[in-house]
């Protein structure tokens, strides 16, 4: 049993903080300003805020911390679904084994290369490779081969420079193979930390085993994968509970490995073909609570990236940039082969909220004065795990991230952007450079010059 998720402790903390008085809320918001993170009690207090003025203060503080740590950067990626074969029975997912209403498909290596080439041609540099939990006849080697195929694909001057993965939990030896395959982040969402609900919504296959899943990131880190991504599928259980359990998981990883997760994902359940539960999530999270969750996470774990997928609408995604989101997907498809197929079937994993192509998302982001970043520098220079956090906390990482964001954005604008997007983007870069100082500015100007002179993949 994984004792680090302690449901009794969570219930007691939530009980103690049913109606926190305004002074307590203010004290927690003041503590958050130090940017050293929050404990479970603090998170419980913030999760119970309902007063509009206090909510406003929470959102303001989240925006402040986000800008202090991440500036205006937003890292861009695309998911690549390689297979929807699955042996599990997750009642919220279209890929579950007994669902007869979707077409099953696992891409072969040529098809994976083709999908990757399409994403590269759009300007993507980071892929999140996603699969159901059942592999074709090659077994786990299929996953390793697929990562290699993605890295091999090249179109003109473009290629994928970081492959993150979101696949089923593994044993230690397979995690070691993933590490050797040079993945970036290994992502795994617990879905819900509530054991009772977990067993009710996972009724078949290996995923029934709560403990095997909740200890998977331990095995990943033991195998040397420094960057792990954590997450909850919001809508299955009470979000106050999930937030505190997520914090317990984070604290456990910090205790055992000296560093917590690299990213947190905050998917909300979206309607999925053949899933009644997904149409009526038992603990659906309102738009306001969703914003609150993101803001609280930004305060609680200031140096951990927060990922926003295209499950959400363009409107909601825009709102969350100011609340702490640091990475977004764009132009996504969730059916294997979805980028190559002009005909879109319903074999996707769930309904998307944002269907805009990459160029449109980039233009929109730039119009909001956020800098889309295609940077993969940290991972390629070994600035991962503890090393990344050691640099991030004193603020040193900004001297890398900001110049790299500007140079990779310029590379995108020159190679892939529409005329309109390029104009908006180049103006933004000029403004950004004029607001930069010291080492970061020097580095940004040097890298930009190199990119403008036709060099690619410039980072520091
Ligand atoms: N099969 C692996 C697993 O379950 O961990 C990895 C891939 S699975 C496709 C990735 C994630 O999609 C799941 O962890 C789950 O949180 C999310 N997901 C599944 N059904 C969803 C739905 N209806 N709406 C939103 N997200 C969903
Ligand atoms: Fe399979 Fe993952 Fe979907 Fe569950 S969430 S049915 S394990 S693909």
Coordinates of C-alpha atoms and ligand atoms in Angstrom, one line a residue:
X1 CA 0.0 0.0 0.0
X2 CA 1.2 3.5 -0.8
X3 CA 0.8 5.2 2.5
X4 CA 1.9 8.6 1.2
X5 CA -1.6 9.3 0.0
X6 CA -3.3 9.6 3.4
X7 CA -7.1 10.1 2.9
X8 CA -7.7 10.4 6.6
X9 CA -5.3 13.3 6.9
X10 CA -6.8 15.0 3.9
X11 CA -10.3 14.7 5.3
X12 CA -9.2 16.2 8.7
X13 CA -7.4 19.1 7.0
X14 CA -10.5 19.9 4.8
X15 CA -12.7 19.6 7.9
X16 CA -10.6 22.1 9.8
X17 CA -10.7 24.6 7.0
X18 CA -14.4 24.5 6.0
X19 CA -14.8 28.2 6.3
X20 CA -11.4 29.9 6.6
X21 CA -11.6 33.4 8.0
X22 CA -10.3 36.2 5.8
X23 CA -7.3 36.8 8.0
X24 CA -6.2 33.2 7.4
X25 CA -6.7 33.5 3.7
X26 CA -4.6 36.7 3.6
X27 CA -1.9 35.0 5.7
X28 CA -1.6 32.2 3.1
X29 CA -1.6 34.7 0.2
X30 CA 1.2 36.6 1.9
X31 CA 3.2 33.4 2.5
X32 CA 2.8 32.6 -1.2
X33 CA 4.5 35.9 -2.1
X34 CA 7.8 34.3 -0.9
X35 CA 7.6 31.8 -3.7
X36 CA 8.7 28.9 -1.5
X37 CA 5.5 27.0 -2.0
X38 CA 2.6 26.1 0.2
X39 CA 1.7 23.2 2.5
X40 CA -1.4 21.1 2.6
X41 CA -3.1 23.2 5.2
X42 CA -2.5 26.4 3.0
X43 CA -3.9 24.7 -0.1
X44 CA -7.0 23.6 1.8
X45 CA -7.5 27.2 2.9
X46 CA -7.2 28.6 -0.6
X47 CA -9.4 25.8 -2.1
X48 CA -12.3 27.0 0.1
X49 CA -12.3 30.6 -1.0
X50 CA -15.6 31.7 -2.4
X51 CA -15.5 35.5 -1.7
X52 CA -15.1 37.3 -5.0
X53 CA -12.6 39.8 -3.6
X54 CA -10.4 37.0 -2.2
X55 CA -10.6 35.1 -5.4
X56 CA -9.5 38.2 -7.2
X57 CA -6.5 38.4 -4.9
X58 CA -5.7 34.8 -5.4
X59 CA -5.7 35.2 -9.2
X60 CA -3.6 38.4 -9.0
X61 CA -1.0 36.6 -6.9
X62 CA -0.9 33.7 -9.3
X63 CA -0.4 36.1 -12.2
X64 CA 2.4 37.8 -10.3
X65 CA 4.2 34.6 -9.5
X66 CA 3.8 33.3 -13.0
X67 CA 5.3 36.5 -14.5
X68 CA 8.1 36.6 -11.9
X69 CA 9.2 33.0 -12.6
X70 CA 8.2 32.4 -16.2
X71 CA 8.0 35.9 -17.6
X72 CA 5.7 35.9 -20.6
X73 CA 6.9 32.6 -22.0
X74 CA 4.5 29.8 -23.1
X75 CA 6.1 26.5 -24.2
X76 CA 4.3 24.9 -27.2
X77 CA 3.9 21.2 -28.0
X78 CA 1.7 18.8 -29.9
X79 CA 0.4 15.4 -28.8
X80 CA 1.0 12.5 -31.1
X81 CA -1.3 9.5 -30.6
X82 CA 0.4 6.4 -32.0
X83 CA -2.2 3.8 -30.9
X84 CA -5.7 3.6 -29.4
X85 CA -5.4 -0.2 -28.6
X86 CA -6.1 -0.6 -24.9
X87 CA -6.7 -3.5 -22.5
X88 CA -8.1 -1.4 -19.7
X89 CA -11.6 -0.3 -18.8
X90 CA -11.5 3.3 -17.8
X91 CA -15.1 4.3 -17.8
X92 CA -14.3 7.9 -19.0
X93 CA -12.2 7.0 -22.0
X94 CA -13.1 6.2 -25.6
X95 CA -10.1 3.9 -25.9
X96 CA -11.4 1.4 -23.2
X97 CA -11.2 -2.2 -24.3
X98 CA -14.9 -3.0 -24.6
X99 CA -15.8 0.2 -26.4
X100 CA -17.0 -1.0 -29.9
X101 CA -17.9 2.4 -31.2
X102 CA -14.4 3.5 -32.3
X103 CA -12.0 2.4 -35.0
X104 CA -8.9 0.7 -33.5
X105 CA -5.6 1.6 -35.0
X106 CA -1.9 1.4 -34.1
X107 CA 0.3 3.3 -36.4
X108 CA 3.3 1.5 -38.0
X109 CA 6.7 3.2 -37.9
X110 CA 6.3 4.7 -41.4
X111 CA 3.0 6.2 -40.4
X112 CA 4.5 7.6 -37.2
X113 CA 7.2 9.2 -39.2
X114 CA 4.6 10.7 -41.6
X115 CA 2.6 12.1 -38.7
X116 CA 5.8 13.6 -37.2
X117 CA 6.7 15.1 -40.5
X118 CA 3.4 16.9 -40.7
X119 CA 3.9 18.3 -37.2
X120 CA 7.5 19.3 -38.1
X121 CA 6.2 21.1 -41.2
X122 CA 3.9 23.1 -39.1
X123 CA 6.8 24.2 -36.9
X124 CA 6.5 21.9 -33.9
X125 CA 9.7 21.0 -32.0
X126 CA 8.2 19.1 -29.0
X127 CA 5.9 16.1 -29.1
X128 CA 4.0 14.4 -26.4
X129 CA 3.7 10.7 -27.6
X130 CA 0.5 9.1 -26.3
X131 CA -0.7 5.5 -26.4
X132 CA -3.4 3.2 -24.9
X133 CA -2.2 0.3 -22.7
X134 CA -1.8 -2.5 -25.3
X135 CA 0.9 -2.7 -27.8
X136 CA 1.1 -4.5 -31.2
X137 CA 3.0 -7.7 -31.5
X138 CA 6.4 -6.1 -30.9
X139 CA 5.3 -5.4 -27.3
X140 CA 7.1 -2.6 -25.4
X141 CA 9.7 -2.5 -28.2
X142 CA 6.9 -0.7 -30.2
X143 CA 7.1 2.2 -27.9
X144 CA 10.9 2.4 -28.1
X145 CA 10.8 2.1 -31.9
X146 CA 8.2 4.8 -32.1
X147 CA 10.3 7.3 -30.1
X148 CA 13.2 6.6 -32.5
X149 CA 10.9 7.2 -35.5
X150 CA 9.8 10.5 -34.1
X151 CA 13.4 11.7 -33.6
X152 CA 14.5 10.4 -37.0
X153 CA 11.8 12.4 -39.0
X154 CA 13.3 15.5 -40.7
X155 CA 11.7 18.1 -43.0
X156 CA 13.9 20.8 -44.3
X157 CA 15.6 22.4 -41.3
X158 CA 13.1 21.1 -38.9
X159 CA 13.0 18.1 -36.5
X160 CA 11.5 17.1 -33.2
X161 CA 14.0 18.0 -30.4
X162 CA 12.1 16.6 -27.4
X163 CA 9.8 13.6 -27.1
X164 CA 7.8 13.5 -23.9
X165 CA 5.6 10.4 -23.3
X166 CA 2.2 9.7 -21.8
X167 CA 1.9 5.9 -21.7
X168 CA 0.9 3.3 -19.1
X169 CA 3.1 2.7 -16.0
X170 CA 6.1 0.4 -16.4
X171 CA 8.4 -1.8 -14.4
X172 CA 11.9 -0.5 -13.6
X173 CA 13.7 -2.3 -16.5
X174 CA 11.3 -0.8 -19.1
X175 CA 11.6 2.7 -17.5
X176 CA 15.4 2.3 -18.0
X177 CA 14.8 1.5 -21.7
X178 CA 12.6 4.7 -21.9
X179 CA 15.5 6.7 -20.4
X180 CA 17.9 5.2 -22.9
X181 CA 15.5 6.2 -25.7
X182 CA 16.1 9.8 -24.7
X183 CA 12.6 10.8 -23.6
X184 CA 12.1 14.2 -22.0
X185 CA 9.3 14.0 -19.5
X186 CA 7.4 10.8 -18.5
X187 CA 3.9 11.9 -17.8
X188 CA 1.3 9.9 -15.8
X189 CA -1.9 11.0 -14.3
X190 CA -3.3 9.2 -11.3
X191 CA -6.8 10.2 -12.6
X192 CA -8.2 10.2 -9.1
X193 CA -6.4 9.8 -5.8
X194 CA -9.6 8.6 -4.1
X195 CA -9.2 4.8 -3.8
X196 CA -12.9 4.1 -3.7
X197 CA -13.7 6.1 -6.8
X198 CA -10.6 4.8 -8.5
X199 CA -11.8 1.2 -8.2
X200 CA -15.3 2.2 -9.4
X201 CA -14.1 3.8 -12.6
X202 CA -11.3 1.4 -13.5
X203 CA -13.1 -1.9 -13.8
X204 CA -10.7 -4.0 -16.0
X205 CA -7.1 -4.5 -17.0
X206 CA -3.9 -3.7 -15.2
X207 CA -5.0 -0.1 -14.5
X208 CA -7.2 -1.5 -11.7
X209 CA -4.1 -1.6 -9.5
X210 CA -4.1 1.9 -7.8
X211 CA -0.8 1.2 -6.0
X212 CA 1.1 0.2 -9.1
X213 CA 0.0 3.4 -10.8
X214 CA 0.6 5.7 -7.8
X215 CA 4.2 4.4 -7.4
X216 CA 5.0 4.5 -11.1
X217 CA 6.7 7.9 -10.9
X218 CA 9.0 6.6 -8.2
X219 CA 10.1 3.8 -10.5
X220 CA 10.6 6.3 -13.4
X221 CA 12.8 8.5 -11.2
X222 CA 14.7 5.5 -9.9
X223 CA 15.4 4.6 -13.5
X224 CA 17.0 8.0 -14.0
X225 CA 14.1 9.8 -15.6
X226 CA 14.6 13.2 -13.9
X227 CA 11.5 14.9 -15.4
X228 CA 8.2 13.4 -14.5
X229 CA 4.8 14.8 -15.1
X230 CA 1.9 14.4 -12.6
X231 CA -1.8 15.0 -13.0
X232 CA -5.4 14.5 -12.0
X233 CA -8.4 13.9 -14.3
X234 CA -10.7 16.5 -12.8
X235 CA -14.3 15.5 -12.5
X236 CA -14.0 12.1 -11.0
X237 CA -13.7 13.1 -7.3
X238 CA -14.1 16.2 -5.2
X239 CA -11.4 18.7 -6.4
X240 CA -10.6 19.9 -2.9
X241 CA -9.6 16.3 -2.1
X242 CA -7.6 15.9 -5.3
X243 CA -5.6 19.0 -4.8
X244 CA -4.5 17.9 -1.3
X245 CA -3.7 14.4 -2.5
X246 CA -1.7 15.8 -5.4
X247 CA 0.3 17.8 -2.9
X248 CA 0.9 14.6 -0.9
X249 CA 2.3 12.9 -4.0
X250 CA 4.5 15.9 -4.8
X251 CA 5.8 16.0 -1.2
X252 CA 6.6 12.3 -1.4
X253 CA 8.6 12.7 -4.6
X254 CA 10.5 15.7 -3.0
X255 CA 11.2 13.6 0.1
X256 CA 12.5 10.5 -1.7
X257 CA 14.2 12.1 -4.7
X258 CA 15.0 15.6 -3.5
X259 CA 12.9 17.1 -6.4
X260 CA 9.3 17.1 -7.3
X261 CA 7.5 16.7 -10.6
X262 CA 8.6 18.8 -13.6
X263 CA 5.0 19.4 -14.7
X264 CA 1.4 19.2 -13.5
X265 CA -1.4 18.5 -16.0
X266 CA -5.0 19.5 -15.2
X267 CA -7.2 17.7 -17.6
X268 CA -11.0 18.0 -17.1
X269 CA -13.1 15.1 -18.3
X270 CA -14.5 15.8 -21.8
X271 CA -17.2 13.9 -23.6
X272 CA -15.8 10.7 -25.1
X273 CA -17.4 8.4 -27.6
X274 CA -19.1 5.4 -25.9
X275 CA -18.6 6.8 -22.4
X276 CA -21.7 7.8 -20.4
X277 CA -19.6 8.9 -17.4
X278 CA -17.7 11.4 -19.5
X279 CA -21.0 13.1 -20.5
X280 CA -21.9 13.5 -16.8
X281 CA -18.8 13.6 -14.7
X282 CA -19.7 12.8 -11.0
X283 CA -17.8 15.8 -9.6
X284 CA -17.7 18.1 -12.7
X285 CA -15.5 21.1 -12.0
X286 CA -17.0 24.5 -12.9
X287 CA -15.0 27.0 -15.0
X288 CA -14.5 29.2 -11.9
X289 CA -13.2 26.3 -9.8
X290 CA -11.0 25.3 -12.7
X291 CA -9.4 28.7 -12.7
X292 CA -9.0 28.5 -8.9
X293 CA -7.3 25.1 -9.2
X294 CA -4.7 26.5 -11.6
X295 CA -4.0 29.6 -9.5
X296 CA -3.7 27.5 -6.3
X297 CA -1.2 25.1 -8.0
X298 CA 0.8 28.1 -9.2
X299 CA 1.2 29.3 -5.6
X300 CA 1.7 25.9 -4.1
X301 CA 4.5 24.7 -6.4
X302 CA 5.8 27.8 -8.1
X303 CA 8.6 26.2 -10.0
X304 CA 6.6 23.3 -11.5
X305 CA 5.3 23.8 -15.0
X306 CA 1.5 23.7 -15.5
X307 CA 0.2 22.2 -18.8
X308 CA -3.0 23.2 -20.5
X309 CA -4.2 21.0 -23.3
X310 CA -6.7 21.6 -26.2
X311 CA -9.4 19.8 -24.1
X312 CA -10.3 23.4 -23.1
X313 CA -11.7 26.1 -25.3
X314 CA -9.6 28.9 -26.7
X315 CA -11.3 31.3 -24.3
X316 CA -10.6 29.2 -21.2
X317 CA -7.0 28.6 -22.3
X318 CA -6.4 32.3 -22.8
X319 CA -7.7 33.0 -19.2
X320 CA -5.4 30.4 -17.7
X321 CA -2.1 31.9 -19.1
X322 CA -2.4 34.7 -16.5
X323 CA -3.1 32.2 -13.7
X324 CA 0.0 30.1 -14.1
X325 CA -0.1 27.9 -17.1
X326 CA 3.4 27.6 -18.7
X327 CA 3.0 25.0 -21.4
X328 CA 0.2 24.6 -24.0
X329 CA -0.5 22.1 -26.8
X330 CA -1.7 23.4 -30.1
X331 CA -3.3 22.1 -33.3
X332 CA -3.9 18.8 -31.6
X333 CA -5.6 15.6 -32.8
X334 CA -6.3 12.7 -30.4
X335 CA -6.9 9.9 -33.0
X336 CA -3.9 7.9 -34.3
X337 CA -3.2 9.1 -37.8
X338 CA -5.2 12.2 -37.1
X339 CA -2.7 14.6 -38.6
X340 CA -2.4 12.7 -41.9
X341 CA -6.1 11.8 -42.4
X342 CA -8.1 14.6 -44.0
X343 CA -11.3 12.7 -43.0
X344 CA -11.7 13.0 -39.2
X345 CA -13.4 10.0 -37.7
X346 CA -14.6 9.7 -34.1
X347 CA -11.8 7.5 -33.0
X348 CA -10.3 10.3 -31.0
X349 CA -9.9 9.9 -27.2
X350 CA -12.3 12.7 -26.3
X351 CA -13.8 15.9 -27.7
X352 CA -11.5 18.9 -28.2
X353 CA -12.3 22.4 -27.1
X354 CA -9.8 24.2 -29.2
X355 CA -9.5 23.2 -32.9
X356 CA -7.3 26.1 -34.2
X357 CA -4.2 25.3 -36.2
X358 CA -0.8 26.0 -34.7
X359 CA -0.3 29.3 -36.7
X360 CA -3.5 30.7 -35.4
X361 CA -2.7 29.8 -31.8
X362 CA 0.7 31.3 -32.1
X363 CA -0.7 34.5 -33.5
X364 CA -3.3 34.7 -30.7
X365 CA -0.7 34.0 -28.0
X366 CA 1.6 36.7 -29.5
X367 CA -1.2 39.2 -29.7
X368 CA -1.7 38.7 -26.0
X369 CA 2.0 39.6 -25.5
X370 CA 3.0 36.0 -24.6
X371 CA 6.1 34.6 -26.2
X372 CA 5.5 31.2 -27.7
X373 CA 8.7 29.2 -26.9
X374 CA 9.8 26.1 -28.9
X375 CA 12.9 25.8 -26.6
X376 CA 14.3 22.3 -25.8
X377 CA 17.6 23.7 -24.4
X378 CA 17.4 22.5 -20.7
X379 CA 16.8 18.9 -21.5
X380 CA 19.5 18.8 -24.2
X381 CA 22.1 20.4 -21.9
X382 CA 21.2 18.1 -19.1
X383 CA 19.4 20.8 -17.0
X384 CA 16.8 18.4 -15.8
X385 CA 15.4 17.3 -12.4
X386 CA 17.3 18.6 -9.4
X387 CA 19.7 20.6 -11.6
X388 CA 16.8 22.4 -13.2
X389 CA 15.2 23.2 -9.9
X390 CA 18.6 24.4 -8.4
X391 CA 18.9 26.9 -11.2
X392 CA 15.2 27.8 -11.4
X393 CA 14.9 28.8 -7.7
X394 CA 17.5 31.5 -7.6
X395 CA 16.2 32.8 -10.9
X396 CA 19.3 31.8 -12.9
X397 CA 17.2 29.8 -15.4
X398 CA 15.7 33.0 -16.8
X399 CA 19.0 33.9 -18.3
X400 CA 18.6 30.8 -20.4
X401 CA 14.8 30.5 -20.9
X402 CA 14.1 34.1 -22.1
X403 CA 16.9 34.2 -24.8
X404 CA 16.0 30.6 -25.9
X405 CA 12.3 31.5 -26.1
X406 CA 13.0 34.5 -28.3
X407 CA 15.4 32.6 -30.6
X408 CA 13.2 29.6 -31.1
X409 CA 10.2 31.9 -31.7
X410 CA 12.1 33.8 -34.3
X411 CA 13.1 30.5 -35.9
X412 CA 9.4 29.6 -36.1
X413 CA 8.5 32.9 -37.5
X414 CA 11.1 32.7 -40.3
X415 CA 10.5 29.1 -41.2
X416 CA 6.8 28.5 -40.7
X417 CA 4.6 31.5 -39.8
X418 CA 2.0 33.1 -42.0
X419 CA 2.8 36.7 -43.1
X420 CA 0.4 38.1 -40.5
X421 CA 1.7 36.0 -37.7
X422 CA 5.3 36.9 -38.6
X423 CA 4.6 40.6 -38.5
X424 CA 2.9 40.4 -35.0
X425 CA 5.7 38.1 -33.8
X426 CA 8.6 40.2 -34.9
X427 CA 7.1 43.3 -33.3
X428 CA 6.6 41.3 -30.1
X429 CA 10.3 40.1 -30.2
X430 CA 11.4 43.7 -30.6
X431 CA 9.4 44.8 -27.5
X432 CA 10.6 41.9 -25.5
X433 CA 14.3 42.6 -26.3
X434 CA 13.9 46.2 -25.3
X435 CA 12.5 45.2 -22.0
X436 CA 15.3 42.7 -21.2
X437 CA 18.4 43.5 -19.2
X438 CA 22.0 42.2 -18.5
X439 CA 23.1 38.7 -19.4
X440 CA 19.7 37.6 -20.7
X441 CA 19.5 40.5 -23.1
X442 CA 23.1 40.0 -24.4
X443 CA 22.4 36.3 -25.0
X444 CA 19.0 37.0 -26.6
X445 CA 20.6 39.5 -29.1
X446 CA 23.4 37.1 -29.9
X447 CA 21.1 34.1 -30.5
X448 CA 18.7 36.3 -32.6
X449 CA 21.4 37.4 -34.8
X450 CA 22.5 33.9 -35.5
X451 CA 18.9 32.8 -36.3
X452 CA 18.4 35.8 -38.6
X453 CA 21.6 34.7 -40.4
X454 CA 20.0 31.4 -41.2
X455 CA 21.3 29.3 -38.3
X456 CA 18.9 26.8 -36.7
X457 CA 18.6 25.3 -33.2
X458 CA 20.3 28.1 -31.4
X459 CA 20.1 27.9 -27.6
X460 CA 22.1 28.5 -24.5
Ligands
LIG1 N1 -3.2 4.9 -21.5 C1 -2.3 5.7 -20.7 C2 -3.0 6.0 -19.4 O1 -4.1 5.8 -19.2 O2 -2.2 6.5 -18.5 C3 -1.8 7.0 -21.3 C4 -2.6 7.6 -22.4 S1 -4.2 8.2 -21.9 C5 -4.7 8.3 -23.5 C6 -3.8 9.9 -21.3 C7 -4.8 10.5 -20.4 O3 -6.0 10.9 -21.1 C8 -5.3 9.7 -19.2 O4 -4.4 9.6 -18.2 C9 -6.6 10.5 -18.8 O5 -6.3 11.3 -17.8 C10 -6.9 11.3 -20.1 N2 -8.3 11.0 -20.5 C11 -8.9 9.9 -20.7 N3 -10.2 10.1 -21.1 C12 -10.4 11.4 -21.0 C13 -11.6 12.2 -21.3 N4 -12.8 11.7 -21.6 N5 -11.5 13.5 -21.1 C14 -10.3 14.1 -20.8 N6 -9.2 13.4 -20.6 C15 -9.2 12.0 -20.7
LIG2 FE1 -6.7 3.0 -22.0 FE2 -5.5 5.2 -20.9 FE3 -7.9 5.3 -22.0 FE4 -7.6 4.1 -19.8 S1 -7.2 6.3 -20.1 S2 -8.8 3.3 -21.5 S3 -5.7 3.1 -20.0 S4 -6.0 4.8 -23.1

